[in-house]
Amino acid sequence: MQRSRKYPQRTIPRALLYIRILDDLLKRGKQFVSSGELARITGVRDVQIRKDISNFGPVGKPRVGYQIRALKNLLEASVQKKAVQVVLFGMGNLGKAIARYPEFHTEKIKIAAAFEKDPRLIGKDLNGIRVYSLEKVNSVVKRTRALIGINAVPKEAAQEMADVMVAAGLRGIINFCPTPITIPDHVAVKNIDLTIEFMTLLCDINP
Amino acid sequence: MQRSRKYPQRTIPRALLYIRILDDLLKRGKQFVSSGELARITGVRDVQIRKDISNFGPVGKPRVGYQIRALKNLLEASVQKKAVQVVLFGMGNLGKAIARYPEFHTEKIKIAAAFEKDPRLIGKDLNGIRVYSLEKVNSVVKRTRALIGINAVPKEAAQEMADVMVAAGLRGIINFCPTPITIPDHVAVKNIDLTIEFMTLLCDINP
DNA sequence: TTTAATTCGTGAAGCATTTAACGAATGACA
DNA sequence: TGTCATTCGTTAAATGCTTCACGAATTAAA
Ligand SMILES: NC(=O)c1ccc[n+]([C@@H]2O[C@H](COP(=O)([O-])OP(=O)(O)OC[C@H]3O[C@@H](n4cnc5c(N)ncnc54)[C@H](O)[C@@H]3O)[C@@H](O)[C@H]2O)c1
Ligand SMILES: NC(=O)c1ccc[n+]([C@@H]2O[C@H](COP(=O)([O-])OP(=O)(O)OC[C@H]3O[C@@H](n4cnc5c(N)ncnc54)[C@H](O)[C@@H]3O)[C@@H](O)[C@H]2O)c1
């Protein structure tokens, strides 16, 4: 995977979080916010916040803080890429919950279609998401210009689905299956493994 | 949060991943595995794997690799704390999917109870998980000895639920709400924010 | 106008984690 | 038996990220 950024990797998710908070503050009619205030809200340290923001340009005013709208615009221009179409593989328990999640029906992120093996689900429509058979993957991905696939099939089929996604030309995979998948370098993966999250949290607790 | 480990924080989730892979290899009748082979399966570099394992003790044999059972035992003894009881807040779309996830009905992780505001859901039983009203939180947490709470209520109620969890004596929170929550130092939180995961992946793609 | 207090921005210092380099152990095989 | 290739384990170097320290800018108020 290529590497040519001028800011740390871990700044990205924080910046995305700041964007969401700023949006919320804007909606509540606020105009300015300081790094200290953002720190209280997000749990990120104020210095870290200033450092993060300074990666993208000078936008704050001493003694006043940041103009919320300007900061939000700057952050969005820096890390918020344009809208993305997503396709969902597996409309089971998890797939259904995801299909119903309003944040995946926005301008920024839109689930454009789903794929299933189970013939009883094929042809159905869930929350505006049409369910197709697996033969349709290539054509639907092409038509919708989807970039990202969500892997929500049983873990036994995880690698098989990953191969299908790669073959269809998807560029990124969100993998909910508790199994590592092997894919070529030009495709990015994000594994979300709830069991590991739980056990890690448990390690943080007991010390 | 206390800090008294002898190995890096980031080793923990990797070790948990190794454990799962080893388990799988064992089930398939394998006896030995090398760091190179684990690297191919997990996507983690072989040096990193050897380094991780060396944190816990010398267990590998040059030229042969690791005896799978011995390695698994060692890792489990090091990072896999004893079983944990979990309670679920919010039995909506996501809560239902989680309640039906088999990995949360094991000896290691067990969802012991759920809590809801909606009276139509209270008293129901989903996959063996009883749904209680919010008044029952304290007594149920006490009785089940639950340590961790899952926050799967609408984001507007996120902080309120977090406060309830803290008051009930839970020691860790898995937060699915796309809102930072504020809690005292002695409680650990793990935020799982799917929207941010998506946008981060998208940043990895475009470069 | 001056002073004081606040808040940003940044270069340097400090940690944490990963990667590299390499010796030592082991088994395979001539 | 001795040689060779392989794989572990460890110390050191490199990289990446966070925190510190402090100057500069700005506003409020004396
Ligand atoms: N349920 C959860 O809360 C949860 C949480 C974390 C991870 N996961 C993981 O997510 C995945 C899905 O979980 P789930 O609970 O929704 O399982 P599920 O069995 O309810 O759903 C899987 C769906 O995938 C379909 N499917 C099967 N093979 C397929 C294939 N080859 N191609 C396309 N679709 C196929 C099935 O018909 C089914 O509808 C699993 O790998 C699981 O481990 C689930
Ligand atoms: N659906 C998804 O795939 C998904 C994905 C990521 C994050 N999330 C987040 O997870 C949370 C739940 O999502 P969802 O889709 O299940 O929402 P949902 O509306 O389907 O379910 C929420 C449930 O919580 C209950 N509830 C409301 N207030 C409550 C309270 N004070 N105490 C206890 N229960 C209460 C409601 O009765 C409802 O059953 C939301 O914050 C959402 O942003 C959802």
XYZ file of C-alpha atoms (C1' of nucleotides) and ligand atoms in Angstrom:
562
model
C 0.000 0.000 0.000
C 1.382 3.353 -1.067
C 2.582 5.889 1.498
C 2.794 9.544 0.711
C 1.091 11.585 3.376
C 2.395 14.507 5.282
C 0.535 13.709 8.475
C 0.490 10.694 10.802
C -1.797 7.790 10.018
C -3.449 8.031 13.398
C -4.414 11.610 12.832
C -7.014 10.511 10.308
C -9.602 8.842 12.554
C -9.191 11.657 15.064
C -9.773 14.266 12.383
C -12.909 12.431 11.320
C -14.068 12.494 14.909
C -13.391 16.230 15.159
C -15.452 16.777 12.033
C -18.417 15.040 13.589
C -18.163 17.029 16.800
C -17.804 20.298 14.916
C -20.868 19.468 12.903
C -22.773 18.932 16.093
C -21.558 22.193 17.620
C -22.506 24.065 14.463
C -26.012 22.646 14.601
C -26.262 23.984 18.117
C -25.397 27.454 16.895
C -21.859 27.681 18.252
C -19.318 29.689 16.269
C -15.977 29.184 17.988
C -14.369 26.367 19.910
C -11.007 25.999 21.619
C -8.733 22.967 21.633
C -9.399 22.664 25.348
C -13.115 22.435 24.809
C -12.714 19.879 22.034
C -10.468 17.940 24.365
C -13.161 17.789 27.013
C -15.681 16.525 24.486
C -13.538 14.001 22.644
C -11.226 12.748 25.350
C -8.233 13.556 23.135
C -5.612 15.806 24.749
C -5.679 19.457 23.775
C -2.065 19.473 22.564
C -2.785 16.490 20.377
C -5.744 18.290 18.898
C -3.704 21.391 18.105
C -0.966 19.260 16.621
C -3.443 17.337 14.509
C -5.073 20.484 13.207
C -1.743 22.124 12.511
C -1.052 19.356 10.006
C -3.660 20.811 7.760
C -3.025 24.497 8.015
C -3.174 27.501 10.335
C -6.774 28.157 11.117
C -6.962 28.951 14.812
C -6.889 32.358 16.422
C -4.960 32.821 19.674
C -7.155 33.669 22.611
C -10.302 32.783 20.651
C -9.901 29.245 19.379
C -11.075 27.916 16.051
C -13.881 29.231 13.929
C -15.958 26.100 13.730
C -17.108 26.366 10.152
C -13.629 27.164 8.838
C -12.061 24.330 10.791
C -14.659 21.878 9.627
C -14.122 22.889 6.016
C -10.380 22.544 6.367
C -10.590 19.102 7.929
C -13.099 17.894 5.388
C -10.946 19.102 2.545
C -7.989 17.258 4.034
C -9.304 13.861 5.057
C -12.864 13.563 3.925
C -12.665 12.130 0.471
C -15.657 12.394 -1.771
C -18.710 10.190 -1.421
C -18.328 6.437 -1.552
C -20.620 3.675 -2.700
C -20.521 0.465 -0.730
C -21.788 -3.054 -1.385
C -22.758 -5.531 1.300
C -22.052 -9.267 1.210
C -24.296 -11.315 3.452
C -27.720 -10.138 4.583
C -27.864 -12.150 7.799
C -28.117 -10.845 11.359
C -25.262 -8.406 11.039
C -25.942 -7.534 7.418
C -29.517 -6.553 8.245
C -28.434 -4.314 11.119
C -25.911 -2.615 8.853
C -28.478 -2.223 6.098
C -30.725 -0.410 8.550
C -28.045 1.904 9.896
C -28.974 5.430 8.781
C -25.332 6.564 8.589
C -24.871 4.227 5.637
C -27.603 5.915 3.641
C -26.068 9.375 3.488
C -24.394 11.366 0.735
C -20.985 10.438 2.109
C -21.525 6.701 2.528
C -24.210 4.842 0.669
C -24.857 1.133 0.566
C -25.772 0.657 -3.055
C -26.568 -3.067 -3.141
C -26.270 -6.354 -1.287
C -25.398 -9.912 -2.323
C -26.664 -13.162 -0.905
C -26.377 -16.872 -1.435
C -29.730 -17.688 0.132
C -32.301 -17.742 -2.711
C -35.071 -16.699 -0.324
C -33.400 -13.345 0.175
C -32.433 -12.658 -3.419
C -34.668 -10.105 -5.101
C -35.788 -8.637 -1.773
C -35.334 -5.023 -0.834
C -34.192 -4.006 2.637
C -34.361 -0.343 3.518
C -33.913 0.530 -0.139
C -31.060 -1.920 -0.628
C -31.688 -4.484 -3.327
C -30.378 -8.009 -2.706
C -28.745 -9.714 -5.703
C -27.380 -13.163 -6.348
C -23.633 -13.590 -6.415
C -23.558 -13.865 -10.192
C -24.488 -10.210 -10.395
C -21.510 -8.952 -8.410
C -19.347 -7.816 -11.311
C -22.068 -5.999 -13.168
C -23.582 -4.348 -10.096
C -20.208 -3.178 -8.803
C -19.445 -1.706 -12.190
C -22.784 0.010 -12.511
C -22.845 1.476 -9.001
C -19.131 2.385 -9.081
C -18.831 0.858 -5.612
C -15.355 1.078 -4.094
C -15.781 -0.738 -0.802
C -17.256 -4.100 0.128
C -18.525 -5.204 3.520
C -17.817 -8.825 4.354
C -20.658 -10.093 6.565
C -20.921 -13.722 5.467
C -20.186 -16.736 7.683
C -16.490 -17.058 8.383
C -16.218 -20.229 6.325
C -17.014 -18.181 3.226
C -14.834 -15.218 4.205
C -11.902 -15.865 1.871
C -14.163 -16.875 -0.992
C -16.080 -13.602 -0.688
C -12.863 -11.611 -0.418
C -11.725 -13.183 -3.690
C -15.016 -12.256 -5.311
C -14.654 -8.673 -4.116
C -11.134 -8.381 -5.444
C -12.145 -9.885 -8.758
C -14.977 -7.389 -9.041
C -12.489 -4.550 -8.714
C -13.384 -3.284 -5.252
C -10.559 -1.303 -3.667
C -11.321 -1.765 0.012
C -12.901 -4.354 2.283
C -14.452 -4.013 5.710
C -14.168 -7.499 7.122
C -16.400 -8.533 10.015
C -15.445 -12.196 9.792
C -13.190 -13.399 12.588
C -10.715 -14.777 10.066
C -7.823 -13.027 8.391
C -8.296 -12.838 4.646
C -5.520 -12.753 2.075
C -5.803 -10.200 -0.666
C -3.467 -8.408 -3.056
C -1.595 -5.276 -2.061
C -3.673 -2.890 -4.082
C -6.763 -3.644 -1.987
C -7.054 -2.221 1.538
C -8.667 -4.176 4.361
C -10.042 -3.160 7.704
C -10.719 -6.055 10.026
C -13.346 -5.494 12.678
C -13.139 -8.343 15.118
C -15.526 -7.886 18.002
C -14.269 -10.847 19.996
C -10.758 -9.442 19.950
C -12.077 -6.031 20.936
C -13.791 -7.579 23.934
C -10.784 -9.529 25.101
C -8.530 -6.506 24.624
C -10.855 -4.368 26.702
C -10.840 -7.073 29.339
C -7.042 -6.913 29.446
C -7.282 -3.158 30.012
C -9.568 -3.728 32.948
C -7.886 -6.246 35.173
C -4.347 -4.764 34.764
C -5.856 3.701 34.014
C -3.088 1.682 35.573
C -0.051 0.595 33.575
C 2.100 -2.312 34.613
C 2.722 -4.611 31.706
C 5.942 -5.942 30.416
C 4.834 -6.094 26.796
C 3.558 -3.503 24.326
C -0.113 -2.620 24.314
C -0.417 -3.480 20.654
C 0.854 -6.966 21.189
C -2.382 -7.900 22.914
C -4.820 -7.937 19.994
C -2.219 -9.681 17.857
C -1.718 -12.349 20.487
C -5.468 -12.884 20.626
C -5.447 -13.301 16.878
C -2.614 -15.828 17.075
C -4.580 -17.799 19.634
C -7.517 -18.075 17.294
C -5.354 -19.184 14.380
C -3.537 -21.736 16.517
C -6.847 -23.122 17.664
C -7.871 -23.550 14.078
C -4.601 -25.240 13.107
C -4.927 -27.602 16.074
C -8.412 -28.579 14.984
C -6.974 -29.433 11.614
C -4.482 -31.779 13.228
C -1.341 -29.705 12.794
C 1.349 -29.964 15.466
C 3.971 -27.359 14.576
C 3.921 -23.983 12.916
C 6.671 -21.500 12.070
C 6.548 -17.728 12.409
C 6.722 -17.541 8.629
C 3.637 -19.646 8.219
C 1.740 -17.642 10.836
C 2.818 -14.538 8.978
C 1.319 -15.803 5.758
C -1.971 -16.566 7.502
C -2.306 -13.450 9.627
C -0.666 -10.818 7.482
C 1.567 -9.835 10.403
C 5.317 -9.870 9.646
C 7.257 -12.889 10.840
C 9.721 -10.804 12.867
C 6.844 -9.126 14.596
C 5.336 -12.473 15.453
C 8.581 -13.783 16.937
C 9.013 -10.570 18.870
C 5.454 -10.757 20.196
C 5.838 -14.350 21.276
C 9.206 -13.706 22.888
C 7.436 -11.354 25.280
C 5.799 -14.303 26.924
C 8.576 -16.828 27.059
C 10.853 -19.035 24.992
C 8.708 -21.662 23.399
C 9.929 -22.054 19.819
C 12.432 -24.563 18.512
C 14.926 -23.426 15.861
C 14.464 -25.158 12.560
C 11.058 -26.511 13.601
C 8.942 -23.591 14.717
C 6.460 -23.593 17.549
C 4.630 -26.524 19.014
C 1.109 -25.327 18.504
C -0.462 -26.579 21.701
C 2.356 -25.246 23.877
C 2.289 -21.856 22.174
C -1.456 -21.584 22.499
C -1.292 -22.418 26.204
C 1.427 -19.864 26.749
C -0.457 -17.101 24.957
C -3.695 -17.894 26.703
C -2.013 -17.825 30.059
C -0.522 -14.447 29.220
C -3.345 -12.440 27.672
C -6.524 -14.427 27.900
C -8.071 -13.462 31.171
C -10.736 -15.645 32.647
C -14.313 -15.672 31.409
C -16.308 -12.471 31.339
C -19.997 -11.752 31.678
C -21.393 -8.969 29.528
C -24.630 -7.002 29.571
C -26.226 -5.407 26.549
C -27.951 -2.028 26.483
C -30.392 -1.579 23.616
C -31.995 -4.478 21.796
C -32.564 -2.718 18.500
C -31.115 -3.608 15.106
C -27.543 -3.849 16.286
C -28.392 -5.251 19.702
C -30.328 -8.105 18.119
C -27.456 -8.993 15.786
C -25.057 -9.009 18.716
C -27.422 -11.103 20.815
C -27.456 -13.691 18.045
C -23.694 -13.780 17.563
C -22.538 -17.233 18.714
C -19.124 -15.954 19.857
C -20.900 -14.060 22.637
C -22.429 -17.215 24.056
C -19.208 -19.059 24.849
C -17.401 -19.849 28.063
C -15.043 -16.950 27.467
C -17.602 -14.277 26.651
C -21.207 -14.562 27.654
C -23.973 -12.019 27.303
C -25.829 -12.481 30.545
C -28.696 -10.024 30.144
C -30.020 -7.079 28.150
C -31.749 -3.827 29.055
C -34.349 -1.894 27.127
C -36.504 1.174 27.384
C -39.169 -0.081 25.015
C -41.838 -1.830 27.145
C -42.746 -4.129 24.263
C -39.325 -5.731 24.464
C -39.023 -5.994 28.229
C -39.559 -9.507 29.515
C -38.743 -11.063 26.159
C -35.989 -13.589 25.668
C -33.681 -13.409 22.661
C -31.385 -16.333 22.066
C -31.393 -17.057 25.771
C -30.823 -13.448 26.727
C -33.491 -11.994 28.985
C -34.485 -8.372 28.398
C -34.983 -6.289 31.551
C -36.197 -2.774 32.216
C -33.610 -0.179 33.129
C -34.626 -0.224 36.788
C -33.161 -3.672 37.053
C -29.664 -2.712 35.950
C -28.028 -2.567 39.367
C -29.439 -5.797 40.674
C -28.859 -7.766 37.473
C -25.288 -6.547 37.115
C -24.626 -7.537 40.693
C -26.195 -10.930 40.356
C -24.521 -11.836 37.071
C -21.178 -10.346 38.101
C -21.027 -8.669 34.686
C -17.886 -6.614 34.072
C -18.537 -5.173 30.638
C -21.472 -3.315 29.094
C -22.287 -2.918 25.427
C -23.740 0.438 24.492
C -26.148 -0.088 21.577
C -28.788 2.531 22.274
C -29.529 5.546 20.047
C -26.761 8.107 20.226
C -28.970 10.611 22.011
C -29.056 8.254 24.991
C -25.370 7.308 24.809
C -24.094 9.401 27.715
C -27.108 8.601 29.868
C -26.513 4.872 29.388
C -22.797 5.263 30.049
C -23.647 6.919 33.359
C -25.978 4.070 34.230
C -23.262 1.544 33.448
C -20.723 3.336 35.597
C -23.190 3.640 38.453
C -23.891 -0.074 38.241
C -20.216 -0.791 38.744
C -19.301 -2.038 35.283
C -15.580 -1.796 34.598
C -15.560 -1.597 30.809
C -17.788 -0.302 28.031
C -17.946 -1.225 24.373
C -19.508 1.822 22.795
C -21.118 1.528 19.378
C -22.669 4.991 19.508
C -21.033 7.536 17.241
C -20.581 9.922 20.153
C -17.722 10.163 22.608
C -18.863 9.425 26.143
C -17.304 10.809 29.293
C -16.630 8.404 32.089
C -14.348 8.202 35.127
C -10.776 6.921 34.848
C -11.406 3.606 36.495
C -13.705 2.498 33.689
C -12.232 1.474 30.321
C -13.967 2.285 27.043
C -13.592 0.935 23.566
C -15.305 2.994 20.922
C -16.330 1.180 17.782
C -17.319 3.765 15.238
C -18.162 2.203 11.911
C -18.522 5.464 10.041
C -15.015 6.470 11.030
C -13.720 3.036 10.044
C -15.235 3.480 6.617
C -13.837 6.932 6.034
C -10.426 5.847 7.292
C -10.410 2.931 4.898
C -11.382 5.301 2.133
C -8.367 7.459 2.958
C -6.160 4.372 2.663
C -7.537 3.698 -0.777
C -7.209 6.907 -2.737
C -3.715 7.747 -1.329
C -1.576 52.419 26.492
C 0.163 48.935 29.147
C -0.480 44.674 31.451
C -2.262 40.236 32.056
C -4.352 36.197 30.627
C -5.446 33.014 27.178
C -4.768 30.110 23.284
C -2.580 28.791 19.120
C 1.451 26.677 16.621
C 5.877 24.367 16.473
C 10.514 22.459 17.123
C 12.561 19.426 20.269
C 12.345 15.822 23.563
C 10.477 11.648 25.035
C 8.029 7.186 24.399
C 6.383 3.295 22.036
C 6.526 0.182 18.442
C 8.442 -1.911 14.490
C 12.169 -3.466 11.706
C 16.794 -4.856 11.009
C 20.890 -7.546 11.965
C 22.886 -11.403 13.539
C 24.268 -15.175 16.663
C 22.751 -19.658 18.371
C 20.280 -23.781 18.104
C 18.525 -27.493 15.589
C 17.503 -31.002 12.261
C 18.254 -32.798 7.458
C 21.243 -34.964 4.690
C 25.571 -36.015 2.293
C 30.158 -37.261 11.439
C 30.262 -32.813 9.519
C 28.122 -29.418 6.667
C 24.297 -26.648 5.405
C 20.015 -24.493 5.556
C 16.442 -22.993 8.512
C 14.267 -20.777 12.258
C 14.175 -18.842 16.746
C 15.373 -15.031 20.048
C 17.636 -10.718 21.196
C 20.045 -6.421 21.037
C 20.339 -2.412 18.515
C 18.683 0.851 15.083
C 14.976 3.113 12.869
C 10.571 4.829 12.576
C 6.379 6.836 14.119
C 3.603 9.135 17.446
C 2.711 11.951 21.554
C 3.877 15.206 24.905
C 6.520 19.036 26.449
C 8.125 23.701 26.490
C 7.794 27.984 24.975
C 7.280 31.952 21.780
C 3.848 34.641 19.272
C -0.566 36.437 18.674
C -4.615 38.284 20.385
C -8.148 40.086 23.376
C -9.826 41.987 27.788
C -9.292 45.026 31.080
C -6.728 48.106 34.138
N -23.939 -11.131 14.386
C -23.023 -10.315 14.882
O -23.299 -9.474 15.711
C -21.602 -10.393 14.415
C -20.654 -9.649 15.095
C -19.331 -9.665 14.667
C -18.980 -10.441 13.593
N -19.894 -11.172 12.952
C -19.453 -11.941 11.789
O -20.138 -11.440 10.668
C -20.453 -12.504 9.787
C -21.946 -12.577 9.586
O -22.567 -12.774 10.837
P -24.129 -12.987 10.938
O -24.448 -13.071 12.359
O -24.830 -11.966 10.112
O -24.288 -14.416 10.265
P -25.610 -14.997 9.588
O -25.410 -16.434 9.430
O -26.796 -14.468 10.277
O -25.612 -14.330 8.135
C -24.765 -14.730 7.112
C -25.488 -14.479 5.806
O -24.569 -14.672 4.738
C -25.236 -15.469 3.749
N -24.201 -16.201 3.040
C -23.701 -17.413 3.323
N -22.736 -17.747 2.451
C -22.666 -16.725 1.606
C -21.885 -16.488 0.490
N -20.947 -17.353 0.083
N -22.063 -15.326 -0.144
C -22.979 -14.443 0.260
N -23.761 -14.608 1.322
C -23.593 -15.760 1.963
C -26.189 -16.347 4.458
O -27.230 -16.707 3.586
C -26.642 -15.440 5.597
O -27.769 -14.702 5.237
C -19.902 -13.759 10.405
O -18.638 -14.011 9.842
C -19.760 -13.405 11.850
O -18.691 -14.109 12.437
C -21.215 -11.161 13.330
N -27.382 -0.623 13.122
C -26.087 -0.660 12.949
O -25.571 -1.428 12.133
C -25.174 0.215 13.731
C -23.846 0.245 13.361
C -22.949 1.019 14.102
C -23.407 1.770 15.158
N -24.688 1.741 15.484
C -25.091 2.525 16.653
O -25.575 1.619 17.614
C -26.660 2.201 18.309
C -27.881 1.332 18.125
O -28.189 1.227 16.755
P -29.478 0.456 16.272
O -29.431 0.446 14.803
O -29.582 -0.838 16.974
O -30.625 1.432 16.774
P -32.133 1.035 17.098
O -32.901 2.295 17.148
O -32.563 -0.044 16.165
O -32.085 0.380 18.537
C -31.924 1.119 19.697
C -32.637 0.404 20.801
O -32.330 1.018 22.035
C -33.517 1.173 22.782
N -33.358 2.327 23.664
C -33.632 3.602 23.413
N -33.309 4.379 24.442
C -32.853 3.551 25.378
C -32.368 3.747 26.663
N -32.279 4.967 27.219
N -31.974 2.658 27.338
C -32.031 1.423 26.791
N -32.493 1.189 25.571
C -32.876 2.248 24.883
C -34.625 1.367 21.795
O -35.841 0.944 22.370
C -34.153 0.457 20.669
O -34.665 -0.841 20.800
C -26.858 3.583 17.735
O -26.181 4.505 18.543
C -26.193 3.504 16.394
O -25.675 4.758 16.028
C -25.589 0.967 14.793
